mmCIF file of C-alpha atoms and ligand atoms in Angstrom:
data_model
loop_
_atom_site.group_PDB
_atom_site.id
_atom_site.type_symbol
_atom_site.label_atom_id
_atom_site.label_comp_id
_atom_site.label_asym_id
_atom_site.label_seq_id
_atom_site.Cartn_x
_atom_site.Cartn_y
_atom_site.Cartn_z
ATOM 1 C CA UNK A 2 155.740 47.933 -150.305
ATOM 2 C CA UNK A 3 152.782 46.680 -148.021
ATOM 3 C CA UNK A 4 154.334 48.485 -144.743
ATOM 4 C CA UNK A 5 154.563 51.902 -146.832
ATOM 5 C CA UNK A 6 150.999 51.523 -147.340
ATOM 6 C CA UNK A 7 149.777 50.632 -143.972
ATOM 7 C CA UNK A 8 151.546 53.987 -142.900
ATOM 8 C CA UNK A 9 150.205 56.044 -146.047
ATOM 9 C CA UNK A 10 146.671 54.269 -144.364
ATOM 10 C CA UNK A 11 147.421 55.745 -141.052
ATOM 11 C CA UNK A 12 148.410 58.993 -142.181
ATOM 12 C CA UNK A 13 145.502 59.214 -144.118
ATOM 13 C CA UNK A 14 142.846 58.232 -141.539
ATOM 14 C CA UNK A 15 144.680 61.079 -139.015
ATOM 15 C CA UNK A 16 144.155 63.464 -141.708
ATOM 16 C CA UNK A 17 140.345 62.919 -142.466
ATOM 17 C CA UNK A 18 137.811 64.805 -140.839
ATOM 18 C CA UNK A 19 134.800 62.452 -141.165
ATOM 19 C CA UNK A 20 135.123 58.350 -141.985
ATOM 20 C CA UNK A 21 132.839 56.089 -143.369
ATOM 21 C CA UNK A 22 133.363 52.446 -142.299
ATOM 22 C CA UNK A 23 131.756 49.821 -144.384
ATOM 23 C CA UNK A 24 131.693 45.823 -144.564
ATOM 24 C CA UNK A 25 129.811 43.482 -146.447
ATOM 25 C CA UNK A 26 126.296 42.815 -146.518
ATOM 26 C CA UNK A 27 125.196 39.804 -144.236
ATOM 27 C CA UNK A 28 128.504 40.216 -142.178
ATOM 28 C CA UNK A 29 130.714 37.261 -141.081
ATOM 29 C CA UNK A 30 133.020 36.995 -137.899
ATOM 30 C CA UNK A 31 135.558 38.561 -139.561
ATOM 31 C CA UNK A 32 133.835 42.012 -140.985
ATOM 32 C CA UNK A 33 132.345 42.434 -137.926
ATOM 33 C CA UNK A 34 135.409 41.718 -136.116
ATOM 34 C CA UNK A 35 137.367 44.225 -138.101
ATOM 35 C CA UNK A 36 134.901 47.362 -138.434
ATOM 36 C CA UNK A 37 135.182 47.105 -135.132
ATOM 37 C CA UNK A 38 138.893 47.374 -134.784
ATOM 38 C CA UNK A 39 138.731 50.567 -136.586
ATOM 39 C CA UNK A 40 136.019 52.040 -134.294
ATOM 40 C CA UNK A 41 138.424 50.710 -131.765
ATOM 41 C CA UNK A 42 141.034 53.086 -133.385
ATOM 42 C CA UNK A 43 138.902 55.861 -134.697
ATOM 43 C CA UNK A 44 137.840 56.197 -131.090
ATOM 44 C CA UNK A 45 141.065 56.472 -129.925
ATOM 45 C CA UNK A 46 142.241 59.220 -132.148
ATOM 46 C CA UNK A 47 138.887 61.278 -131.774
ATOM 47 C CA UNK A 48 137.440 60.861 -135.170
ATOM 48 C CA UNK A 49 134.242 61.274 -136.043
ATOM 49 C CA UNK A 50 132.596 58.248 -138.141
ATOM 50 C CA UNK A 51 129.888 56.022 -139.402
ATOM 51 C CA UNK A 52 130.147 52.219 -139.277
ATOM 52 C CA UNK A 53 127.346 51.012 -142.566
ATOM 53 C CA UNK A 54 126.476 47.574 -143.121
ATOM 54 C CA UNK A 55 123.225 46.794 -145.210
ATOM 55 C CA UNK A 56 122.012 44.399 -142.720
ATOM 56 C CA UNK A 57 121.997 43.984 -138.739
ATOM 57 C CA UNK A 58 124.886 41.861 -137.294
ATOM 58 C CA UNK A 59 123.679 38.462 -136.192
ATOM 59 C CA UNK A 60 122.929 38.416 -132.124
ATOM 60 C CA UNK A 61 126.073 35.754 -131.606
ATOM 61 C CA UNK A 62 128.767 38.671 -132.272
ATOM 62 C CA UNK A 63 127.422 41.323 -129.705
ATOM 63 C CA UNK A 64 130.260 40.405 -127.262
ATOM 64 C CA UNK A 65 132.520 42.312 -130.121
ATOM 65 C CA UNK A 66 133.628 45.902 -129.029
ATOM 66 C CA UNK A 67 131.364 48.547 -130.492
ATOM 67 C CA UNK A 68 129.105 46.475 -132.273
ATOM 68 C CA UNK A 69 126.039 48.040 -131.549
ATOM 69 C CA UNK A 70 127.667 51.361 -133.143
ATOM 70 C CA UNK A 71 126.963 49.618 -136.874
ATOM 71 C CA UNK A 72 123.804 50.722 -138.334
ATOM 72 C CA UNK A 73 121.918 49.053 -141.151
ATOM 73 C CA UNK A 74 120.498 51.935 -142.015
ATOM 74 C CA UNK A 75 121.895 54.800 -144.663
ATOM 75 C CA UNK A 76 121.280 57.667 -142.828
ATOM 76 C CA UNK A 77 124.079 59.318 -143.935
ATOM 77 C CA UNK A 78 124.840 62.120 -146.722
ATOM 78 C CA UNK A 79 127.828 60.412 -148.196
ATOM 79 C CA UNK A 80 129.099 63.494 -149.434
ATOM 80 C CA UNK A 81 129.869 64.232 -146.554
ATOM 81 C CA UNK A 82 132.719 62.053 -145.657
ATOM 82 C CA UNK A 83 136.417 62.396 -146.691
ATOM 83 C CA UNK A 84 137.182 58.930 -146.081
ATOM 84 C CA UNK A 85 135.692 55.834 -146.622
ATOM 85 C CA UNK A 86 137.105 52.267 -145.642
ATOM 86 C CA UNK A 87 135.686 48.930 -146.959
ATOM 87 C CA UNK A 88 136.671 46.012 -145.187
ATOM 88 C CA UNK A 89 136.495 42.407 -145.999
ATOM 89 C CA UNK A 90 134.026 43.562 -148.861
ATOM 90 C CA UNK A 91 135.328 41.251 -151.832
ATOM 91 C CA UNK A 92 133.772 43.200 -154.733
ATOM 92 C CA UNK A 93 132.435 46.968 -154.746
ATOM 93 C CA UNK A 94 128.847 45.547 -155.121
ATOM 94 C CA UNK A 95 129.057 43.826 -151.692
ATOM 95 C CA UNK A 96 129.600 47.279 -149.860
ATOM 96 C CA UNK A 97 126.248 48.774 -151.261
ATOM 97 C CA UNK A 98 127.772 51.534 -152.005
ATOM 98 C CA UNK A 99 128.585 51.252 -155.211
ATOM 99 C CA UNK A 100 126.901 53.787 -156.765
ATOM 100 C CA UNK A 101 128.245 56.283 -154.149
ATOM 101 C CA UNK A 102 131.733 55.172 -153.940
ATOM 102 C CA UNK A 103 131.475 55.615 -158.507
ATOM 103 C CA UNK A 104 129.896 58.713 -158.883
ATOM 104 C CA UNK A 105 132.216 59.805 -155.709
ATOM 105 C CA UNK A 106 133.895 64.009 -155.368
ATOM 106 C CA UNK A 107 137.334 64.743 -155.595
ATOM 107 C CA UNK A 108 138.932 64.389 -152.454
ATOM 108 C CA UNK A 109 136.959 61.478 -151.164
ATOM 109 C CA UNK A 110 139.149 59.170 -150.651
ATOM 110 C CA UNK A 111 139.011 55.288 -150.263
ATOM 111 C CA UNK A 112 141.611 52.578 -147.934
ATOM 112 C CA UNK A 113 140.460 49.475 -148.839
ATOM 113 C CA UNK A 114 141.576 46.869 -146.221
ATOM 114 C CA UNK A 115 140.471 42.805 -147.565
ATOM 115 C CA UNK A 116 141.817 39.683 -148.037
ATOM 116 C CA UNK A 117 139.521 38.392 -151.267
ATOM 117 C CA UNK A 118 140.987 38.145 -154.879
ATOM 118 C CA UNK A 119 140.764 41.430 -156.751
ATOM 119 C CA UNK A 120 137.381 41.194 -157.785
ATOM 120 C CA UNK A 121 137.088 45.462 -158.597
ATOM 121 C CA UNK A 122 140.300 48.036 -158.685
ATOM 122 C CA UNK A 123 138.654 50.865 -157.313
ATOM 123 C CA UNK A 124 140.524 52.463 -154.284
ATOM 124 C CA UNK A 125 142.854 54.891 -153.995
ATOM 125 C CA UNK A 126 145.037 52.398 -150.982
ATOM 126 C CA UNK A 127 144.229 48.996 -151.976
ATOM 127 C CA UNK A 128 145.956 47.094 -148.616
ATOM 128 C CA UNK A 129 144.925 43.690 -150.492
ATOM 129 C CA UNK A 130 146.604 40.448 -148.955
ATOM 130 C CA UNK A 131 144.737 37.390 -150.713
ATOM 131 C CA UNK A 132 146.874 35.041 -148.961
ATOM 132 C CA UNK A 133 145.804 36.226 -145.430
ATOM 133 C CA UNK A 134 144.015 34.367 -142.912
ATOM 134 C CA UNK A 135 141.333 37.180 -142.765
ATOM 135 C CA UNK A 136 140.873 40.643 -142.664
ATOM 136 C CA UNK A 137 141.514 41.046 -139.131
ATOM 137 C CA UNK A 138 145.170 39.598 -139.335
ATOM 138 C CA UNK A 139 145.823 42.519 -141.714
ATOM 139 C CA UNK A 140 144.427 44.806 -139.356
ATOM 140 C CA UNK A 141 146.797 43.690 -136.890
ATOM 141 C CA UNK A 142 149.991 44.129 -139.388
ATOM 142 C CA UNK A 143 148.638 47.579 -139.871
ATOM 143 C CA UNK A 144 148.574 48.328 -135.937
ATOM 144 C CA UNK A 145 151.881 46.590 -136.078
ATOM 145 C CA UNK A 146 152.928 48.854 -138.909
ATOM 146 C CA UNK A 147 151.724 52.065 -137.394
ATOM 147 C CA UNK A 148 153.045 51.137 -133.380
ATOM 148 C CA UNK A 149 149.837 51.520 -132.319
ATOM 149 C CA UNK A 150 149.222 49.674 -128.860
ATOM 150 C CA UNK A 151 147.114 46.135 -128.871
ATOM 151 C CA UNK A 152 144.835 46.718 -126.053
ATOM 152 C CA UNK A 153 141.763 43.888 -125.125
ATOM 153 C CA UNK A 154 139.800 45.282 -127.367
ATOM 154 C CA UNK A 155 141.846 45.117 -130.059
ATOM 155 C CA UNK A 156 143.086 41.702 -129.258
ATOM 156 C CA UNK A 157 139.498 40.305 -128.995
ATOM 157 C CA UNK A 158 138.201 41.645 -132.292
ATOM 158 C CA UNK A 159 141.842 40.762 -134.264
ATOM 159 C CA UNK A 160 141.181 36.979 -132.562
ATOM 160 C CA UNK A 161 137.581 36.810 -133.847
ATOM 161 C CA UNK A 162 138.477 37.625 -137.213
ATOM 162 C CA UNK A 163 140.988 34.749 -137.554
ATOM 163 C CA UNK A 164 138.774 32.301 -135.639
ATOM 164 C CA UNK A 165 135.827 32.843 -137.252
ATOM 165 C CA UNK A 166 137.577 33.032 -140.547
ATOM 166 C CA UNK A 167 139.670 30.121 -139.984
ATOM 167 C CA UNK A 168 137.123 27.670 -139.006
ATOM 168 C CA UNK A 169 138.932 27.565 -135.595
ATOM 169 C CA UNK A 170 142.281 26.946 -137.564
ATOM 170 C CA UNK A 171 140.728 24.650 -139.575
ATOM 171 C CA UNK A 172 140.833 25.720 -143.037
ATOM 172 C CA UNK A 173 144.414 25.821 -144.807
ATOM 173 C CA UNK A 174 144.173 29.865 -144.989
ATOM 174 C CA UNK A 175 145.720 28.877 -141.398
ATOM 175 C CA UNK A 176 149.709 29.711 -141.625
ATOM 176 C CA UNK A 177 151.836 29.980 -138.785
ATOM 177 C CA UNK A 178 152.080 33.459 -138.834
ATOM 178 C CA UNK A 179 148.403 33.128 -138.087
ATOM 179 C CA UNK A 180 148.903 31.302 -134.810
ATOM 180 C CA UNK A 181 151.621 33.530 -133.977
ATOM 181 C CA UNK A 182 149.045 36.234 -133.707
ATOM 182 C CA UNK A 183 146.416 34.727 -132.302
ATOM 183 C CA UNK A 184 148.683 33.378 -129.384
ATOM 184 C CA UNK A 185 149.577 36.899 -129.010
ATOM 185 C CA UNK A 186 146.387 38.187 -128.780
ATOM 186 C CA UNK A 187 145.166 35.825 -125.687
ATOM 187 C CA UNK A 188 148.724 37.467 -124.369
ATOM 188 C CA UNK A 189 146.769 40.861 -124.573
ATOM 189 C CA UNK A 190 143.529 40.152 -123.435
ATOM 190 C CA UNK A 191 141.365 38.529 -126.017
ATOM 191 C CA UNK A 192 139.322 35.399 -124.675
ATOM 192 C CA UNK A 193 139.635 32.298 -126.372
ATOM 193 C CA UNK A 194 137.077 30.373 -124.497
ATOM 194 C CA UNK A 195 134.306 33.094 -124.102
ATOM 195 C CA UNK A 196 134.760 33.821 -128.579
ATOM 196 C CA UNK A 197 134.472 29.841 -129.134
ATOM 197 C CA UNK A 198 131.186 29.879 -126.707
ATOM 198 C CA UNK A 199 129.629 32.763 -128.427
ATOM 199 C CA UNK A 200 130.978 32.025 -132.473
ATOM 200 C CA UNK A 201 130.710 27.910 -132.172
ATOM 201 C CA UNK A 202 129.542 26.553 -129.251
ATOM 202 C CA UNK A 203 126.269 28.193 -130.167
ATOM 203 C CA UNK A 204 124.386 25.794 -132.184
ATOM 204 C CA UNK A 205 120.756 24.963 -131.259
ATOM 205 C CA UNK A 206 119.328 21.363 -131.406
ATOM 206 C CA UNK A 207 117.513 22.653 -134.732
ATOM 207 C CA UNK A 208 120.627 23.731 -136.210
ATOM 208 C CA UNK A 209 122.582 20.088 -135.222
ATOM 209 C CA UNK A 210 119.361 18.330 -136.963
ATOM 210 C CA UNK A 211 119.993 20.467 -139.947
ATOM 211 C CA UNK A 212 123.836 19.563 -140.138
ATOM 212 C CA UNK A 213 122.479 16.180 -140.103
ATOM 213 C CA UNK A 214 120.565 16.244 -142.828
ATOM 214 C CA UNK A 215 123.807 18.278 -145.183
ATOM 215 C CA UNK A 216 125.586 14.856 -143.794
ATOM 216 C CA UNK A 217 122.802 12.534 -144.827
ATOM 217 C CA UNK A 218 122.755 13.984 -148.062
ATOM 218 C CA UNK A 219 125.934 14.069 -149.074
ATOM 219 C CA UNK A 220 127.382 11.724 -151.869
ATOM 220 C CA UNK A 221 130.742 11.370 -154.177
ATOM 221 C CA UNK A 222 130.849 12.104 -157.942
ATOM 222 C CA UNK A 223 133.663 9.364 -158.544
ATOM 223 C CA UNK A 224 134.378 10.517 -162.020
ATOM 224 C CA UNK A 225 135.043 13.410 -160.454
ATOM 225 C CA UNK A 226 136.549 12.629 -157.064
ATOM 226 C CA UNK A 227 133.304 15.371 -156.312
ATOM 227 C CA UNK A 228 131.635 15.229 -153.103
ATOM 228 C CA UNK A 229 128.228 17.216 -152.990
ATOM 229 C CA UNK A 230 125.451 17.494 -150.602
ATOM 230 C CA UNK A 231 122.253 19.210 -151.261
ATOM 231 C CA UNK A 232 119.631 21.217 -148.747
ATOM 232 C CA UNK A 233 116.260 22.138 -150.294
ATOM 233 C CA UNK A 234 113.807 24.459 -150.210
ATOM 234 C CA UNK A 235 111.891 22.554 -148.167
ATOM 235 C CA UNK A 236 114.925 21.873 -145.569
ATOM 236 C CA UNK A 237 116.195 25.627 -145.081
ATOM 237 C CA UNK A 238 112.133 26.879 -144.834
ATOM 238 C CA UNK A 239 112.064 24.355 -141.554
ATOM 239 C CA UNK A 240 115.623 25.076 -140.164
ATOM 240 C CA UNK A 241 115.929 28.850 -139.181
ATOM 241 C CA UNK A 242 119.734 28.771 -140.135
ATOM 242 C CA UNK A 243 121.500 31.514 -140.446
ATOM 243 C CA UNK A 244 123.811 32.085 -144.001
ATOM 244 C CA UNK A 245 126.926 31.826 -141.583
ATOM 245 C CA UNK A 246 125.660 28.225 -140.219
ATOM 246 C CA UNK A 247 125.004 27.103 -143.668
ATOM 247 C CA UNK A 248 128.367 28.249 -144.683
ATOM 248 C CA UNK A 249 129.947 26.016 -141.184
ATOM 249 C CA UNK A 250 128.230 23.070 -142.481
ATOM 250 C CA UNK A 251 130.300 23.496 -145.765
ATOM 251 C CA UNK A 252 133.077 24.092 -143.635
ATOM 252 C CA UNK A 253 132.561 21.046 -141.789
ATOM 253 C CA UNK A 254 131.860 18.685 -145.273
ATOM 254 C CA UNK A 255 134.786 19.646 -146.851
ATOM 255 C CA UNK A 256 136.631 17.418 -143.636
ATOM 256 C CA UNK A 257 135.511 14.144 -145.883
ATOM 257 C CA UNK A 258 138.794 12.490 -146.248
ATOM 258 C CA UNK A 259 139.784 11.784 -150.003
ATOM 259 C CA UNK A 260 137.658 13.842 -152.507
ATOM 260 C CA UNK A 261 139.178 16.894 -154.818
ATOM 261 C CA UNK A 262 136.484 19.129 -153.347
ATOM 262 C CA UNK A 263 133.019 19.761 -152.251
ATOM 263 C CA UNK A 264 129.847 21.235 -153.293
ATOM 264 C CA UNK A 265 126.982 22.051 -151.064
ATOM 265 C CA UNK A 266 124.114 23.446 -153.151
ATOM 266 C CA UNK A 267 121.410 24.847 -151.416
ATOM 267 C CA UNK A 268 117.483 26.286 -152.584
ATOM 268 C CA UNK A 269 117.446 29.389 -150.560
ATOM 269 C CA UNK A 270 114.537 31.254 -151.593
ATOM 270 C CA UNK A 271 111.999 29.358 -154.132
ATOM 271 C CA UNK A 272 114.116 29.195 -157.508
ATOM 272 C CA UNK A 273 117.326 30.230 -156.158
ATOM 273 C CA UNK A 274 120.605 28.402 -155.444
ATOM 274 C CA UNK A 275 123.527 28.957 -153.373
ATOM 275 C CA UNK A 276 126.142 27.182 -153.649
ATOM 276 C CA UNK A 277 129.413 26.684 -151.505
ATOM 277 C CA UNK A 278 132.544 24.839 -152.688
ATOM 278 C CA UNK A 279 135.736 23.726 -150.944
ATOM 279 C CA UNK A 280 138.831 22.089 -151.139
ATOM 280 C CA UNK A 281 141.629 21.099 -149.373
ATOM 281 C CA UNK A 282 143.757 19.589 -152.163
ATOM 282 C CA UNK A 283 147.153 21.850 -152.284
ATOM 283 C CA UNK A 284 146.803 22.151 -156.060
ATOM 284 C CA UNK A 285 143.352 22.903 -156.619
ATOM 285 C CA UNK A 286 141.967 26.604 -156.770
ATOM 286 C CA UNK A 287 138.213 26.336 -156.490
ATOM 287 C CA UNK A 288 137.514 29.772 -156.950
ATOM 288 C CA UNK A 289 137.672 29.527 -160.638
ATOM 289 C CA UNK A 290 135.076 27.174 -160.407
ATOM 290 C CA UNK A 291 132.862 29.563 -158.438
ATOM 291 C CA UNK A 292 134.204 32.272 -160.845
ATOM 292 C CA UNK A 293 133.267 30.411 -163.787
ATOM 293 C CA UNK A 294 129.430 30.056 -162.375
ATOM 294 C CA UNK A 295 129.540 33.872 -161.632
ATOM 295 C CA UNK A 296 130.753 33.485 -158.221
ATOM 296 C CA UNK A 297 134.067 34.396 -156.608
ATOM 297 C CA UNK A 298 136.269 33.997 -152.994
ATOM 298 C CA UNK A 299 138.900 32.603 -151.487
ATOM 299 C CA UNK A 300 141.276 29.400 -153.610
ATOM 300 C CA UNK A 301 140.227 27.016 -150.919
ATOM 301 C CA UNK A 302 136.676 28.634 -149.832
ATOM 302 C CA UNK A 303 134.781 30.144 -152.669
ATOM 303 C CA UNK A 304 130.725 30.512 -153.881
ATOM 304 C CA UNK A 305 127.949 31.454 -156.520
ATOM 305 C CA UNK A 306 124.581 31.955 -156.500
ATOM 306 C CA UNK A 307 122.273 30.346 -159.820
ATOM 307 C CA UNK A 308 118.679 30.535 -160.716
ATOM 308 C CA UNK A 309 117.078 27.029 -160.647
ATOM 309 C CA UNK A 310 115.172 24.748 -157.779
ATOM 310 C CA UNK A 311 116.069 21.526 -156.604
ATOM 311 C CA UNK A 312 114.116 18.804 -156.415
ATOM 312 C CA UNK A 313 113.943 15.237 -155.109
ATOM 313 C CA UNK A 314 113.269 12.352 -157.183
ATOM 314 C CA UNK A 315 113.577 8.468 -157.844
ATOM 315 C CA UNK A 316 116.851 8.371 -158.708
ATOM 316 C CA UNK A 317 118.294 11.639 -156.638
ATOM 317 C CA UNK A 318 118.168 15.131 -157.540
ATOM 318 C CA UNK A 319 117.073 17.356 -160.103
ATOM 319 C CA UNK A 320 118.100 20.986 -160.784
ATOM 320 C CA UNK A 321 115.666 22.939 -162.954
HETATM 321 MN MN1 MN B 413 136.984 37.659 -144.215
#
């Protein structure tokens, strides 16, 4: 049962003496909204611990609580901890920590809190809800769980999490439960207005021209019932976006009325591709697609990453 687990969690955490907190490497909304619900708590109950992420969060987020506690940088002895907790990682790979959290002692032990498909079984708590908004919701059934107060702090990172996740309720991850909690966290503090200033209403006019290029370029497959839309090399070298605004514009495609699903392919670096795919069809799980090109996520958000450029030419593009 999930709500003996979320208490096995808590007991856990007041048990350990020193805690590693890790999310993914180029964090989203959502791991950076929910390491920092657990400093939130850790600070609370006195405990000593570490918030990793392999790179720096972006400068939109540093309204979050305690964001400016995460460091980029392993200057840790992981050895040293008797409790580590991955959140919103996805896959062991993505905490870069793999080898550590492998090769880990007896008696380090590991609460993973995410809401991606299984992708590696390797904790000893595996609080796993693929059907969840986003990691922060499942933080908030675990302070549920455990009684522990919802103060602003909490309520603004737990609000974050779903928004940013969510595409502002956007993307069909969005249940009513959903709502329910992120009406109640405006109750306790969190500011709707203020997030949506410093998440979406951030774009610069660089940013807009790039979205309007993704929309210029985008086309239907009709054998397919595809819709794709392709940024070069060329494109992301001129347009400063960040990964997170690339992934918005896919976000923001996948709102073409009639298609099965989107693609948008992108040349990030010279000879590499990154690809995004969405759907909104009820019946159509598009992670297998991204699983099947060595990708993974979410059934209605999901991604991979090839080796090939893109290139213009008389008659459209060319991968190669
Ligand atoms: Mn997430």
């Amino acid at each position: 049962m999930l709500s003996d687990q979320y208490k096995q969690a808590y007991k856990k955490i007041l048990e350990a003496k020193n805690i590693l907190l890790v999310i993914h490497a180029r964090p989203d909304g959502d791991a950076l909204s929910s390491i920092g619900v657990m400093m939130e708590l850790l600070i609370k109950l006195n405990k000593p611990f570490f918030a990793y992420c392999l790179d720096k969060p972006p400068a939109q987020y540093k309204f979050l609580p305690h964001i400016e506690k995460i460091s980029a940088e392993k200057t840790f002895s992981f050895k040293n901890f008797d409790l580590v907790i991955p959140l919103d990682c996805g896959s062991m790979g993505r905490t870069n920590l793999a080898k550590e959290i492998s090769n880990r002692n007896q008696g380090q032990f590991i609460i993973e809190f995410d809401h991606h498909p299984r992708v590696d079984d390797y904790a000893d708590i595996e609080i796993r809800i693929a059907d969840a908004s986003s990691t922060a919701e499942i933080l908030y059934n675990f302070l549920k769980a455990n009684k522990i107060k919802i103060n602003k702090n909490f309520a603004t990172g737990i609000l974050t999490g779903i928004l940013t996740d969510t595409g502002n309720f956007l993307y069909p991850s969005t249940t009513d439960r959903t709502i329910r909690i992120a009406s109640k966290m405006q109750l306790l503090g969190a500011n709707f207005p203020q997030i949506l200033e410093s998440t979406w209403r951030n774009k610069s006019l660089s940013a807009m021209k790039f979205w309007g290029k993704a929309m210029e370029n985008l086309h239907i497959n009709k054998k397919y019932n595809f819709a794709f839309s392709i940024l070069s090399y060329e494109d992301i070298k001129n347009s400063n976006s960040s990964d997170e605004e690339l992934e918005g514009i896919a976000g923001f495609l996948s709102n073409l009325y009639g298609v099965k699903g989107l693609v948008l392919l992108r040349e990030e670096k010279p000879g590499l591709i990154k690809g995004s795919l969405r759907t909104s069809h009820p019946k159509i799980d598009i992670s297998k697609l991204g699983q099947a090109l060595g990708g993974g996520g979410h059934a209605k958000a999901s991604g991979f990453v090839v080796k090939g450029s893109i290139k213009q030419s008389k008659t459209g593009w060319e991968i190669f």
